[in-house]
Short mmCIF file of C-alpha atoms in Angstrom, two decimals:
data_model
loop_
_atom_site.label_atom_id
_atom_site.label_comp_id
_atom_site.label_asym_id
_atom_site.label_seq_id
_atom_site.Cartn_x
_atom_site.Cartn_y
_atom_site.Cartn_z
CA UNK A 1 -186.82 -89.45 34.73
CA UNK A 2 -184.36 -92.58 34.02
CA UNK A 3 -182.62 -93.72 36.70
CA UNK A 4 -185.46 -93.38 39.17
CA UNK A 5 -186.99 -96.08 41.21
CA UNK A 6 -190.05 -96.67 39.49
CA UNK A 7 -191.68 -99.02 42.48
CA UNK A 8 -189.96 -98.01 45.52
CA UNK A 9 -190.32 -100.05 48.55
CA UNK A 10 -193.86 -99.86 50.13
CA UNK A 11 -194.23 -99.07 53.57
CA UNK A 12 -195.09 -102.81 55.42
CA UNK A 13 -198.41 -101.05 56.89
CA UNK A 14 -199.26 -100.24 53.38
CA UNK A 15 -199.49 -103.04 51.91
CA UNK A 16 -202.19 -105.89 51.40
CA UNK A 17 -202.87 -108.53 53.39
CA UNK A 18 -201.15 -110.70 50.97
CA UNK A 19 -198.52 -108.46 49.97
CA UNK A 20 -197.68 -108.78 53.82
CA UNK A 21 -198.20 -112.45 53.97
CA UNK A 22 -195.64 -112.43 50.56
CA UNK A 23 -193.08 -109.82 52.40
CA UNK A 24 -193.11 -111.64 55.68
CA UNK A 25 -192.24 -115.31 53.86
CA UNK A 26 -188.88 -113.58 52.30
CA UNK A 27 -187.85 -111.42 55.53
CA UNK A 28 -188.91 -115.02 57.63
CA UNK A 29 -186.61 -116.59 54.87
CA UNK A 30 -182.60 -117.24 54.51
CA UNK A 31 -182.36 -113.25 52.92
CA UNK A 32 -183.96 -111.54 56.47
CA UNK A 33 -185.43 -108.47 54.38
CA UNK A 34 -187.48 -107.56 51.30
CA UNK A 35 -184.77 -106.02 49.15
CA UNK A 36 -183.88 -105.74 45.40
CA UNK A 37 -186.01 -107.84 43.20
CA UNK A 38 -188.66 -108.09 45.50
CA UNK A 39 -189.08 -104.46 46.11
CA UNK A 40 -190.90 -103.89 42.33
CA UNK A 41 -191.88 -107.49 42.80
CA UNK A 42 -194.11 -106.76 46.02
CA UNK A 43 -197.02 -105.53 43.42
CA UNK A 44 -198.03 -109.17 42.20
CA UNK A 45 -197.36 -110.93 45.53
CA UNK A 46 -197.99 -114.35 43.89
CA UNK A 47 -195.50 -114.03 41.64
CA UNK A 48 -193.07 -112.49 43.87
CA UNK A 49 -193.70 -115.91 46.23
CA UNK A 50 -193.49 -118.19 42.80
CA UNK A 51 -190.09 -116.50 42.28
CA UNK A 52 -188.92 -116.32 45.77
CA UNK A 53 -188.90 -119.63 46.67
CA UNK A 54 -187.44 -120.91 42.83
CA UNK A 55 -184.54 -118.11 43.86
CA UNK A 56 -184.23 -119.74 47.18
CA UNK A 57 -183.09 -123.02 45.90
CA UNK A 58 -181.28 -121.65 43.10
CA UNK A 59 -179.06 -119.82 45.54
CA UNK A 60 -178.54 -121.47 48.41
CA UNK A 61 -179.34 -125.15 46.96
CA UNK A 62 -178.68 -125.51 43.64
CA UNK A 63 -176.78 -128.69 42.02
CA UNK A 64 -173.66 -127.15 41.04
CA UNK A 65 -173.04 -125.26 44.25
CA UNK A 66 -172.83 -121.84 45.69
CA UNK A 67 -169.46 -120.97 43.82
CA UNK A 68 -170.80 -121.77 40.37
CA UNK A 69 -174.15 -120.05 41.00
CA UNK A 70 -172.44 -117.18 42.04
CA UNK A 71 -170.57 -116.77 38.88
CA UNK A 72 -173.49 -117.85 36.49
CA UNK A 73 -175.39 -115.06 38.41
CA UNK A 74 -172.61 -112.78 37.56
CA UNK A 75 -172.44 -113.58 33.76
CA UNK A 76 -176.27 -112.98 33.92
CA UNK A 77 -175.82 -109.89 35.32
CA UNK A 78 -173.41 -108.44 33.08
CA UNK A 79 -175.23 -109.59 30.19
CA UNK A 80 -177.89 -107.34 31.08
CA UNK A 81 -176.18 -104.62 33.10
CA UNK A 82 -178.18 -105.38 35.95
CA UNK A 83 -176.75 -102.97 38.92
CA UNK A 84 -178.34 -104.34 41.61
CA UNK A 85 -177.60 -107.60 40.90
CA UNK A 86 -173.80 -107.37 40.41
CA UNK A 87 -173.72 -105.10 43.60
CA UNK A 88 -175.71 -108.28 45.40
CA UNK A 89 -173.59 -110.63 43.81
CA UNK A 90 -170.04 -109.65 43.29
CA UNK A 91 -169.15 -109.73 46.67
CA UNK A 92 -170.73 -113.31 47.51
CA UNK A 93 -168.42 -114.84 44.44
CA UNK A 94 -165.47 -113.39 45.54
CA UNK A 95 -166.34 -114.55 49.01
CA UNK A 96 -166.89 -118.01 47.68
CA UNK A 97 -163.43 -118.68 46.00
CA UNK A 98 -164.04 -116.81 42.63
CA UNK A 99 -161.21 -114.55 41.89
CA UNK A 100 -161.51 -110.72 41.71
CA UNK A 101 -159.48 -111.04 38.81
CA UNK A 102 -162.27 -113.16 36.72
CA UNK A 103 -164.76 -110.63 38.62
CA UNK A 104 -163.24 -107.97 37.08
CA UNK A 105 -163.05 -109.71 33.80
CA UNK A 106 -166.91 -110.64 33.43
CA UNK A 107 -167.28 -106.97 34.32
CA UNK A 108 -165.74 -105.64 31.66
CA UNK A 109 -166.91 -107.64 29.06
CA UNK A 110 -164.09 -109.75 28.69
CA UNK A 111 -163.42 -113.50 28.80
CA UNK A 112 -161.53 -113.86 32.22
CA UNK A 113 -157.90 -115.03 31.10
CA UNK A 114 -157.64 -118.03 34.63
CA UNK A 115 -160.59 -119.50 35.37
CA UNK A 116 -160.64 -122.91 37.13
CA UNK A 117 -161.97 -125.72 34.49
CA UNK A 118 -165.15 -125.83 36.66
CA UNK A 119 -165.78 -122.40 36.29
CA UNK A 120 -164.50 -122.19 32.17
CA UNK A 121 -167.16 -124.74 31.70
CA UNK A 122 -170.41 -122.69 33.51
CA UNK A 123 -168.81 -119.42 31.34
CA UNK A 124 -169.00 -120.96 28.53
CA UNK A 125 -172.51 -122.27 28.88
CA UNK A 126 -174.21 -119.04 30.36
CA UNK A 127 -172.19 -117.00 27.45
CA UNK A 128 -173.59 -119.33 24.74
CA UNK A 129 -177.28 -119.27 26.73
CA UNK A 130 -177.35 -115.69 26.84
CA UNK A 131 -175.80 -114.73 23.43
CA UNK A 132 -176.93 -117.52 21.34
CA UNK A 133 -180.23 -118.55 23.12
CA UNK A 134 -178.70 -122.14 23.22
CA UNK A 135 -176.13 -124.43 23.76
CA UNK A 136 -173.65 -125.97 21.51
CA UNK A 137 -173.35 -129.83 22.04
CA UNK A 138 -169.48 -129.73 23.35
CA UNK A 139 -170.40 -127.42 26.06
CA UNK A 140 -173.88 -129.19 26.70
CA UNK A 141 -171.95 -132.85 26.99
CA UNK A 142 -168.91 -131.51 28.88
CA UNK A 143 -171.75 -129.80 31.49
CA UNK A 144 -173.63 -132.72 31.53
CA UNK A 145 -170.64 -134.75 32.02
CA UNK A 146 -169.55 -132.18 34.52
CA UNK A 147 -172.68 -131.66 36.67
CA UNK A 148 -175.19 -134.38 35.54
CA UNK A 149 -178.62 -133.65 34.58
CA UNK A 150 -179.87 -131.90 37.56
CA UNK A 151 -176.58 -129.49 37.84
CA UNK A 152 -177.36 -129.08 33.76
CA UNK A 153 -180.95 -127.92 34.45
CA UNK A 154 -180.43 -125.83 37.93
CA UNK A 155 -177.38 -124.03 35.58
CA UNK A 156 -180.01 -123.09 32.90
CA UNK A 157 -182.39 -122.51 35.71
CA UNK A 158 -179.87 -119.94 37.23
CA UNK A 159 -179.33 -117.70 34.20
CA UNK A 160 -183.23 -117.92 33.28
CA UNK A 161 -184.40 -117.01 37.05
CA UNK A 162 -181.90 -114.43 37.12
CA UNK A 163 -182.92 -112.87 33.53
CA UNK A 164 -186.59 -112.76 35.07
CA UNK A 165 -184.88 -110.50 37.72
CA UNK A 166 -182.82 -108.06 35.75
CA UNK A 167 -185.65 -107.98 33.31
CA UNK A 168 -187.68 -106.57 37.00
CA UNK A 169 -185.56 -104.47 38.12
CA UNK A 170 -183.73 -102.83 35.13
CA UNK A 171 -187.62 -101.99 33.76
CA UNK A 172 -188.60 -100.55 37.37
CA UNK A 173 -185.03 -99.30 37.48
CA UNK A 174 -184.46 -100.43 40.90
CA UNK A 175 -182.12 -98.69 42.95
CA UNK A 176 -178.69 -100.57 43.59
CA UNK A 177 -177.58 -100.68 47.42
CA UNK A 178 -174.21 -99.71 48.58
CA UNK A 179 -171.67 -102.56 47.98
CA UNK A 180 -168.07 -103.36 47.96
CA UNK A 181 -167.74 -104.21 44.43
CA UNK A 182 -167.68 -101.49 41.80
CA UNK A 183 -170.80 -100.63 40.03
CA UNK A 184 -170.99 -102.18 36.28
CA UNK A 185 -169.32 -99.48 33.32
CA UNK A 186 -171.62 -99.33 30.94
#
């Protein structure tokens, strides 16, 4: 049965007290509904709060800055083909100033041909995280140079939180919502 949502949402009535407690802190918060990741991650509500609120800053407060999150989120996502993600994310990069060209590049598996040296410098460091399990010591002094040490570690941060998610929902095989950008080819 691939391709079906292994751990659907859960009716709010249905759930435990702290499941509730655990939904009600992320629909209370900045994203206004359980969705995506936290659907599967409902089942261990601690962990879903744990990851919640590191997602929260990652996102919306992160050292480097809502355009270079969204693209380290995207490289993340096409590294492992995560659906929902991409759908979730896509749009939000393009909104914030990353081109659908580059978009459409990470997509395909391709090294995006005009990237902004700001953005060159956060591909090349999630492409050598994710593909190498490390960081070459060009890349790491030109990011550290870049972003300084907290931008450094809230960029590793990024691509590690977001690998927790995909890892989630491509193994409960979450459902992607209905989005504007094109779903990932395989």
């Amino acid at each position: 049965m691939e391709d079906q949502d292994r751990l659907g949402p859960i009716p709010f009535a249905q759930m435990s007290a702290s499941q509730q407690v655990a939904a009600q802190a992320v629909i209370d918060g900045p994203r206004g509904a359980l969705y995506g990741p936290f659907v599967p991650l409902i089942r261990s509500p601690e962990l879903m709060s744990a990851a919640q609120r590191m997602g929260e800053y990652l996102r919306y407060r992160s050292a480097i800055g809502t355009r270079l999150t969204e693209l380290a989120i995207l490289v993340t996502a096409r590294h492992w083909s995560q659906q929902v993600e991409w759908a979730i994310h896509a749009p939000i990069a393009r909104d914030y100033g990353v081109t659908a060209e580059v978009i459409a590049a990470i997509a395909a598996r391709q090294r995006p041909a005009a990237m902004l040296a700001d953005e060159t410098l956060v591909y090349d460091f999630c492409m050598q995280l994710h593909q190498r399990q490390r960081v070459d010591d060009a890349t790491y002094a030109a990011a550290l140079a870049a972003f300084g040490e907290q931008g450094v570690v809230d960029l590793m941060g990024i691509n590690g939180y977001y690998t927790l998610l995909a890892m989630v929902m491509n193994a409960a095989q979450t459902a992607a919502p209905a989005s504007s950008a094109a779903p990932l080819p395989e």
